[in-house]
Coordinates of C-alpha atoms in Angstrom, one line a residue:
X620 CA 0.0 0.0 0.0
X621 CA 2.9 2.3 1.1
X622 CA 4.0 1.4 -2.3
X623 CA 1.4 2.1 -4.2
X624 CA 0.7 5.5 -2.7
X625 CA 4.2 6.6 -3.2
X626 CA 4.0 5.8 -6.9
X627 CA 1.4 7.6 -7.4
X628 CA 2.0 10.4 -5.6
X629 CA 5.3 10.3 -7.5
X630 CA 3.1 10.3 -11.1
X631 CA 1.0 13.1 -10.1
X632 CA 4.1 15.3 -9.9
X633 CA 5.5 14.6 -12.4
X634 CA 2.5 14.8 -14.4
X635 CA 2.2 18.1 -12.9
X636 CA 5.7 19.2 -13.6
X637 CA 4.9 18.4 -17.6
X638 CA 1.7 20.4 -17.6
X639 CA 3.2 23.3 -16.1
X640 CA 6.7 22.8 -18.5
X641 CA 3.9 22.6 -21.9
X642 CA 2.3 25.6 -20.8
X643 CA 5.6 27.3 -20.2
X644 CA 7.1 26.4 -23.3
X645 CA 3.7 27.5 -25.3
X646 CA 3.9 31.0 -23.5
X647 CA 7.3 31.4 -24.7
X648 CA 7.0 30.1 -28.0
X649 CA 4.1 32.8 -28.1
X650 CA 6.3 35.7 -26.8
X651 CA 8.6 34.8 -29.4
X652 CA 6.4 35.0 -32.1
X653 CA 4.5 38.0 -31.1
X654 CA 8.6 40.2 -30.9
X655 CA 8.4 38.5 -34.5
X656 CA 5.5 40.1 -35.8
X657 CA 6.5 43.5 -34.4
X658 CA 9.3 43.3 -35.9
X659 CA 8.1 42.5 -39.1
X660 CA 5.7 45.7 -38.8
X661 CA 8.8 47.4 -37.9
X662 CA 10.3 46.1 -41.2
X663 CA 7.2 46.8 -43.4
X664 CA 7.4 50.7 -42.0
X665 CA 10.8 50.5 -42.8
X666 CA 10.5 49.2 -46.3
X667 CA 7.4 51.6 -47.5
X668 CA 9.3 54.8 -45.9
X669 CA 12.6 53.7 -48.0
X670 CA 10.6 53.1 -51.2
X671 CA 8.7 56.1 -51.0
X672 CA 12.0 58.2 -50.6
X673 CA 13.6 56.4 -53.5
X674 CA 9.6 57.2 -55.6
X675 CA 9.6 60.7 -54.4
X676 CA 13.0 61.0 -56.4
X677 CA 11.7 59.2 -59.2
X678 CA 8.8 61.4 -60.0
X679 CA 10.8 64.8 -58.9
X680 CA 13.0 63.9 -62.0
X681 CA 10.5 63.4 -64.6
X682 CA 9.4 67.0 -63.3
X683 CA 12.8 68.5 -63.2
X684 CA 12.3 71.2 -65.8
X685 CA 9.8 72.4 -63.6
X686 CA 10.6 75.5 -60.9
X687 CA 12.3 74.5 -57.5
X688 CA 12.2 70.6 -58.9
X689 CA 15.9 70.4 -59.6
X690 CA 17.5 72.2 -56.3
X691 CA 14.4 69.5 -54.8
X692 CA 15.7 66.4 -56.6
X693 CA 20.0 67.3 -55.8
X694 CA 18.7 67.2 -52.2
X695 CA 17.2 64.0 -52.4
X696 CA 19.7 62.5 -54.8
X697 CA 22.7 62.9 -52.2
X698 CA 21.0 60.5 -50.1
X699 CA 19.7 57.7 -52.7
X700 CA 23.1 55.7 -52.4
X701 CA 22.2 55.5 -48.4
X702 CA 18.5 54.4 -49.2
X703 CA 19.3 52.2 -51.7
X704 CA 21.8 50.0 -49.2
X705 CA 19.1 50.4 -45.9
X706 CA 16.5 49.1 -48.5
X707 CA 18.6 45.8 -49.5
X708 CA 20.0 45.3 -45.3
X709 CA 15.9 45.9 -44.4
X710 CA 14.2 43.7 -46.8
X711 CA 16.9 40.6 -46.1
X712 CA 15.8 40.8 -42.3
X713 CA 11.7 41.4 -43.3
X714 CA 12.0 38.5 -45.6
X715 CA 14.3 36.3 -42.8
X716 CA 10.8 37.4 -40.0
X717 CA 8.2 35.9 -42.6
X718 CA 10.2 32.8 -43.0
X719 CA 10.5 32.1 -39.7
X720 CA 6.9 33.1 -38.8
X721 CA 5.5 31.1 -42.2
X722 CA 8.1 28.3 -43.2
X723 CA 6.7 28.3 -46.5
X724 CA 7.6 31.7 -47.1
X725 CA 9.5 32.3 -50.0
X726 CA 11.8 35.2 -50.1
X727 CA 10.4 37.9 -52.2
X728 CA 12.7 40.9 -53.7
X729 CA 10.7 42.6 -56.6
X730 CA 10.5 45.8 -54.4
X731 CA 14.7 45.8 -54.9
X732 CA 14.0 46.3 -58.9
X733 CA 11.6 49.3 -58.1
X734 CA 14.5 50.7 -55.5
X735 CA 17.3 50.7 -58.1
X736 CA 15.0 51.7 -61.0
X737 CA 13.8 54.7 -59.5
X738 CA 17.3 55.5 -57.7
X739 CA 19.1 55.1 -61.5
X740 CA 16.8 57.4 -62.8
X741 CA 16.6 60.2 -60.7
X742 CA 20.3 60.0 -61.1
X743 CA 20.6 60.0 -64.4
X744 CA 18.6 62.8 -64.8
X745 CA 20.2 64.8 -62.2
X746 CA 24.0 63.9 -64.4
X747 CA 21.9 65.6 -67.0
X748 CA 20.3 68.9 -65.8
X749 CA 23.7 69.3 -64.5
X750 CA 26.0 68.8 -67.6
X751 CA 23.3 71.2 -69.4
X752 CA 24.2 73.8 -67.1
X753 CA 26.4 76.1 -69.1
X754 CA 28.2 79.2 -68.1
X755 CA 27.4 82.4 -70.7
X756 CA 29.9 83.1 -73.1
X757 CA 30.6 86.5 -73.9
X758 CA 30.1 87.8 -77.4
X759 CA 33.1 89.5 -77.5
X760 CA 35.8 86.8 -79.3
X761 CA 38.5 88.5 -77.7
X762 CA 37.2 87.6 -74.3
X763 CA 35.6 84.3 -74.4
X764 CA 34.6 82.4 -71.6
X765 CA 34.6 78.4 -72.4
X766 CA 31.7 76.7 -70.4
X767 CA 32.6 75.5 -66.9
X768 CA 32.4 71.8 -67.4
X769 CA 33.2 68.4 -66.0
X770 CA 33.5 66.9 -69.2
X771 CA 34.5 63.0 -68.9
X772 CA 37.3 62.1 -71.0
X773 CA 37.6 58.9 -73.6
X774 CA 40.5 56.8 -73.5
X775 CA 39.1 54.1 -75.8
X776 CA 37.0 52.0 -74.3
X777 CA 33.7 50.9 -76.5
X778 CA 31.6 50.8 -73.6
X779 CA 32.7 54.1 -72.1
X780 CA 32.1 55.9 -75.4
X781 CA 28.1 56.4 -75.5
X782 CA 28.8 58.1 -72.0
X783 CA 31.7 60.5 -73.6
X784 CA 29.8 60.9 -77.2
X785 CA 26.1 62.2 -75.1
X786 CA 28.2 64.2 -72.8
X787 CA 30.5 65.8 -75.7
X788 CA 27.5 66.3 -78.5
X789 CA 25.4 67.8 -76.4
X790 CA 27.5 70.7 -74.6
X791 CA 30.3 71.2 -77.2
X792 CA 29.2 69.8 -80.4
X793 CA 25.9 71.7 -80.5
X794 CA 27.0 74.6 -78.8
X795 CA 26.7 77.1 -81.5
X796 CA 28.3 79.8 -79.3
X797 CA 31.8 78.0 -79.8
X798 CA 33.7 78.1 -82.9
X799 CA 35.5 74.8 -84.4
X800 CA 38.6 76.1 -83.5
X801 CA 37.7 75.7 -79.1
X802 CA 35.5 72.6 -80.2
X803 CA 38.9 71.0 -81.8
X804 CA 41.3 72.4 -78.7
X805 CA 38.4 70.6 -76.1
X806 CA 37.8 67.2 -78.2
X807 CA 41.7 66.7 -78.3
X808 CA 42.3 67.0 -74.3
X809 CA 39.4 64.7 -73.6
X810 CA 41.2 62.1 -75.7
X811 CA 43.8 59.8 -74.2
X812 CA 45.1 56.5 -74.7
X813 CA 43.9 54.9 -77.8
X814 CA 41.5 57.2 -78.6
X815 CA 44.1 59.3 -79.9
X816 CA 45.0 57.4 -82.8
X817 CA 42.2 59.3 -84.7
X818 CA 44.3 62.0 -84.1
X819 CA 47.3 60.5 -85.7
X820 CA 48.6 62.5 -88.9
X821 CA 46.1 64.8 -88.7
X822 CA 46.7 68.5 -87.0
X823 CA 44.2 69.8 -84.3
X824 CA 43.3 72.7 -86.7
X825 CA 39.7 74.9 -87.0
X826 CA 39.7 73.0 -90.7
X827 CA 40.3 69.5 -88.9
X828 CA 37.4 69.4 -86.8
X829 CA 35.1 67.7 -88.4
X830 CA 37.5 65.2 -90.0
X831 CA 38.2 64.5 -86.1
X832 CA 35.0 63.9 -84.7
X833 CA 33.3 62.3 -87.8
X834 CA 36.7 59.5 -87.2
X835 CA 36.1 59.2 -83.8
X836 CA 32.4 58.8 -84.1
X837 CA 32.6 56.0 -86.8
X838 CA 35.4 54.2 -85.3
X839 CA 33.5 53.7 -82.0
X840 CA 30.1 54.4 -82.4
X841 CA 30.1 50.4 -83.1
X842 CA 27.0 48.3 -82.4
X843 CA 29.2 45.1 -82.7
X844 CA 32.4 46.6 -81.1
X845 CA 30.0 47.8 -77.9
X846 CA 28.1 45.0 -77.2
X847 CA 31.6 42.8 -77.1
X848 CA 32.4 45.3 -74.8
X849 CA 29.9 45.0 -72.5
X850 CA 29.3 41.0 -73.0
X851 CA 33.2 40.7 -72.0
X852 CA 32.6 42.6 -68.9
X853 CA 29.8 40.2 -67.9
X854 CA 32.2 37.1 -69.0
X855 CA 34.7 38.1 -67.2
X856 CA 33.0 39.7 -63.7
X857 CA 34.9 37.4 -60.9
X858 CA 32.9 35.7 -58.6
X859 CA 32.0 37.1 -55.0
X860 CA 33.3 35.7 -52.4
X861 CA 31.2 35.7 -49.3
X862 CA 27.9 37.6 -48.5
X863 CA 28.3 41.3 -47.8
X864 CA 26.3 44.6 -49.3
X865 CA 29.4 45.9 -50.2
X866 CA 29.9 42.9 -53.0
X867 CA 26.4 42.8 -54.1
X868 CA 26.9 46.4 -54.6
X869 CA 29.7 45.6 -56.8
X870 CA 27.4 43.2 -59.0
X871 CA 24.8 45.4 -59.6
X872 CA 26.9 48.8 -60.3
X873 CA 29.4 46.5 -62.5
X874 CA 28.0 43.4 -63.9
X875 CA 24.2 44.2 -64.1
X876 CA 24.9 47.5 -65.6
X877 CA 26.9 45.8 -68.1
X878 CA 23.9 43.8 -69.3
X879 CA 21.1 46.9 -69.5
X880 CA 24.0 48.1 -71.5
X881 CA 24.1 45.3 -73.9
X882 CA 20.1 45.0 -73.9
X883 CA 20.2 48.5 -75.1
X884 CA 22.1 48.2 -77.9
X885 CA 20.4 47.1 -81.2
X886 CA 20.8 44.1 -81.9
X887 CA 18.4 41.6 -84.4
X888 CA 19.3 39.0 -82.1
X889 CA 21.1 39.2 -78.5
X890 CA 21.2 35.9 -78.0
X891 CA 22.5 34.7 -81.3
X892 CA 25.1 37.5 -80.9
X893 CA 26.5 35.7 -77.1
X894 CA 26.5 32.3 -79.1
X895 CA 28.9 33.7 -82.2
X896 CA 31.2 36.0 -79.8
X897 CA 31.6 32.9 -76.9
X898 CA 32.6 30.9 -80.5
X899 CA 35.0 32.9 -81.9
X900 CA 36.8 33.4 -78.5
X901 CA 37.5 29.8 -79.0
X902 CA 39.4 29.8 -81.9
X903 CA 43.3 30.4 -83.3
X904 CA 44.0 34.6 -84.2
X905 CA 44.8 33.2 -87.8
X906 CA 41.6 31.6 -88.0
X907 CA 39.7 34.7 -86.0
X908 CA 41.3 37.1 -88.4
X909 CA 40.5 35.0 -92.0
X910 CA 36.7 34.8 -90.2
X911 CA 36.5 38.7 -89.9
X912 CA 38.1 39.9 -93.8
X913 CA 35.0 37.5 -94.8
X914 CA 32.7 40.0 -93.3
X915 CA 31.3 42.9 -94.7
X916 CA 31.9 46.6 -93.0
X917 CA 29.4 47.1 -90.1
X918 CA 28.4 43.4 -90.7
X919 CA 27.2 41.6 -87.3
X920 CA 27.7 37.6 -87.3
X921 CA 25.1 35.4 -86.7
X922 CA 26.4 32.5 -85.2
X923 CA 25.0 30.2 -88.2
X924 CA 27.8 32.4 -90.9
X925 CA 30.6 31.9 -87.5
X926 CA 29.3 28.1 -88.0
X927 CA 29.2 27.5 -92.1
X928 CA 32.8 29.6 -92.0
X929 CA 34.8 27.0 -89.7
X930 CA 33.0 24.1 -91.9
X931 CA 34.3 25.7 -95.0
X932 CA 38.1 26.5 -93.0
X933 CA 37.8 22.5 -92.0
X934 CA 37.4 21.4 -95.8
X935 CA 40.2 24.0 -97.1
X936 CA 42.7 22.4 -94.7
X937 CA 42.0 19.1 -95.3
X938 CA 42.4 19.6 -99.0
X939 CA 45.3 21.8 -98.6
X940 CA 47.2 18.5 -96.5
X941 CA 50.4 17.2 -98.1
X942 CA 48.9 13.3 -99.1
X943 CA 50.9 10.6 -97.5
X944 CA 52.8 8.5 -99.5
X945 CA 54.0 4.6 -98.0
X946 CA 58.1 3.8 -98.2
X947 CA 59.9 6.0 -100.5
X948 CA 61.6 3.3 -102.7
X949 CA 64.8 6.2 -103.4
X950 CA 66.4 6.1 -99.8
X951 CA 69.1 8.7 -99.4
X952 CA 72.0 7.6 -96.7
X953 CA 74.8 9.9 -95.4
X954 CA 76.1 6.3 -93.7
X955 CA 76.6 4.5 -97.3
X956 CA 79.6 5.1 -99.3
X957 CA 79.1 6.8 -102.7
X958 CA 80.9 6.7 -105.5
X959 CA 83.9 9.7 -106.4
X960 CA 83.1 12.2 -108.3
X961 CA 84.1 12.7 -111.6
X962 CA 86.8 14.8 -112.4
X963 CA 86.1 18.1 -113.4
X964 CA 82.5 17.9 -112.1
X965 CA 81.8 19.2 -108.1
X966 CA 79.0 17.7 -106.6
X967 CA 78.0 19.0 -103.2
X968 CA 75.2 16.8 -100.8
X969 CA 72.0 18.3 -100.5
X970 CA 71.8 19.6 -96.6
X971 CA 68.5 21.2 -96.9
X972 CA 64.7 19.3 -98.0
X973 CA 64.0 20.2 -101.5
X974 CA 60.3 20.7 -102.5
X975 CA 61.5 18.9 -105.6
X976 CA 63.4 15.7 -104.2
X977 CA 59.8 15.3 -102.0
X978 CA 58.0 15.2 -105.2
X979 CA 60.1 13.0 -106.7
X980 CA 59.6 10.8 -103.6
X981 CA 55.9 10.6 -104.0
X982 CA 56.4 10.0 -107.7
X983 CA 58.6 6.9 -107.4
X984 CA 56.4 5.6 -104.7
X985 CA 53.3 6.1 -107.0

């Protein structure tokens, strides 16, 4: 009896103990989940305030020519670079709350594209209005006053031309208050590098201008030339190593900026155009450089011509060959004695293969 009483005295507790442990472990499980769901609410503020800064910008700049818009719009673009990186660190920790409140969450990051899209834009415009602002120039020759710019220079790089060629056009090129002989004078110190070499033989003159520019724009003003440019760039962008903003960063100013580049530039067909560059990077200079005399000037290739023109190279060498021949039956020997010479006649031993002595190899084993 003593027995039985102490055994289930001893079950009651610790049936009590569990009870009380469950109901514990359900209040803090509930805690828990209720700091989770303020902090997502926390996170959602967070979010909606960062993407209405970055919008705010967005629609400023498609208003900039309007009064007070642009000092509005150089305000809020000096802090875009420090929205954009709170928006990316705040929607990681929103989207790591939902999963662990839902574990069939699945991360979500469209509002990113609207961040960046917005935040480029406003930017871009902003470069704009600002490049556009031009110091007057006197009407007096004598006392001209070139515009104040921050013109960016071009050292011959296809994918940094576009940038150069908008920049230059627009503020020199067109500017009919300057004369051809301060357009020459500011093209030439913008040029370095290989970019120069469209200056080579020919004087930075008033007459020479034109002659100049018109080189430089159809030597890069390339459709093929830039979108190798920009499709290297994405070929070659090194892996990142670890997870930090600062790399991500890195990807999307470097590599995804190199492919909205090549998007933009027209092509019939972008991703026949990968296909034909990825194959001729492949091949042997000689062969690279035969491929591109068969094309014609400004002529993309398709990667079906890259294709038909390394069938046609494989036939041409094969035919081109020297045949084999079996056991030349006419062995020469330096080992076997020959016979003296006649006198009066010198005869020397051929040290060097004669084209002529092979084909009279092949002939005697015919």
């Amino acid at each position: 009896m003593i027995i039985f009483t102490f055994c289930w005295t001893f079950g009651f507790f610790i049936f009590l103990n569990f009870g009380i442990f469950c109901n514990y472990y359900t209040f803090k499980m509930s805690v828990k989940l209720d700091d989770l769901k303020q902090d997502l609410e926390l996170y959602e503020a967070k979010k909606a305030t960062l993407l209405g800064v970055a919008k705010t910008a967005f629609e400023l700049a498609k208003k900039i020519d309007e009064e007070n818009n642009h000092a509005l719009l150089k305000a809020r673009c000096q802090s875009l670079p420090a929205v954009r990186d709170s928006f990316i660190e705040v929607l990681d920790k929103w989207n790591s709350c939902k999963m662990q409140i839902d574990s069939t969450h699945t991360p979500d990051y469209s509002d990113l594209d609207k961040v960046l899209v917005y935040c480029g834009h406003a930017q871009a415009k902003l470069e704009k209005a600002l490049a556009a602002e031009v110091v007057p120039v006197r009407t007096e020759r004598s006392k001209v006053r070139l515009p104040a710019l921050e013109l960016p220079s071009f050292s011959g790089e296809f994918s940094e031309f576009n940038v150069f060629y908008e920049s230059f056009k627009s503020l020199i090129h067109d500017n009919k208050e300057l004369d051809n002989t301060q357009k020459v004078q500011y093209l030439v110190s913008k040029l370095s590098g290989k970019a120069l070499t469209v200056c080579a033989g020919v004087p930075a003159t008033v007459d020479n201008y034109s002659i100049i520019f018109n080189n430089l724009v159809e030597k890069y003003q390339c459709k093929r030339s830039q979108a190798k440019a920009y499709l290297s760039n994405i070929l070659n962008f090194k892996q990142i190593k670890g997870e930090s903003p600062d790399q991500l960063n890195s990807l999307i100013d470097e590599l995804c900026a190199s492919v909205l580049a090549l998007k933009k530039v027209d092509l019939d067909s972008l991703s026949d155009f990968m296909l034909a560059h990825i194959t001729l990077s492949k091949i042997d200079s000689e062969t690279a450089r035969l491929f591109e005399m068969s094309l014609k000037s400004g002529e993309i290739p398709t990667f079906s011509k890259v294709h038909n023109f390394l069938k046609d190279q494989v036939k041409i060498l094969t035919r081109l060959e020297a045949p084999t021949s079996g056991p030349s039956k006419v062995v020469a020997s330096t080992s076997q004695k020959t016979s003296p010479p006649n006198k009066g006649n010198l005869v020397f031993p051929c040290t060097r293969y004669s084209p002529q002595s092979k084909a009279l190899e092949i002939l005697a084993a015919m």
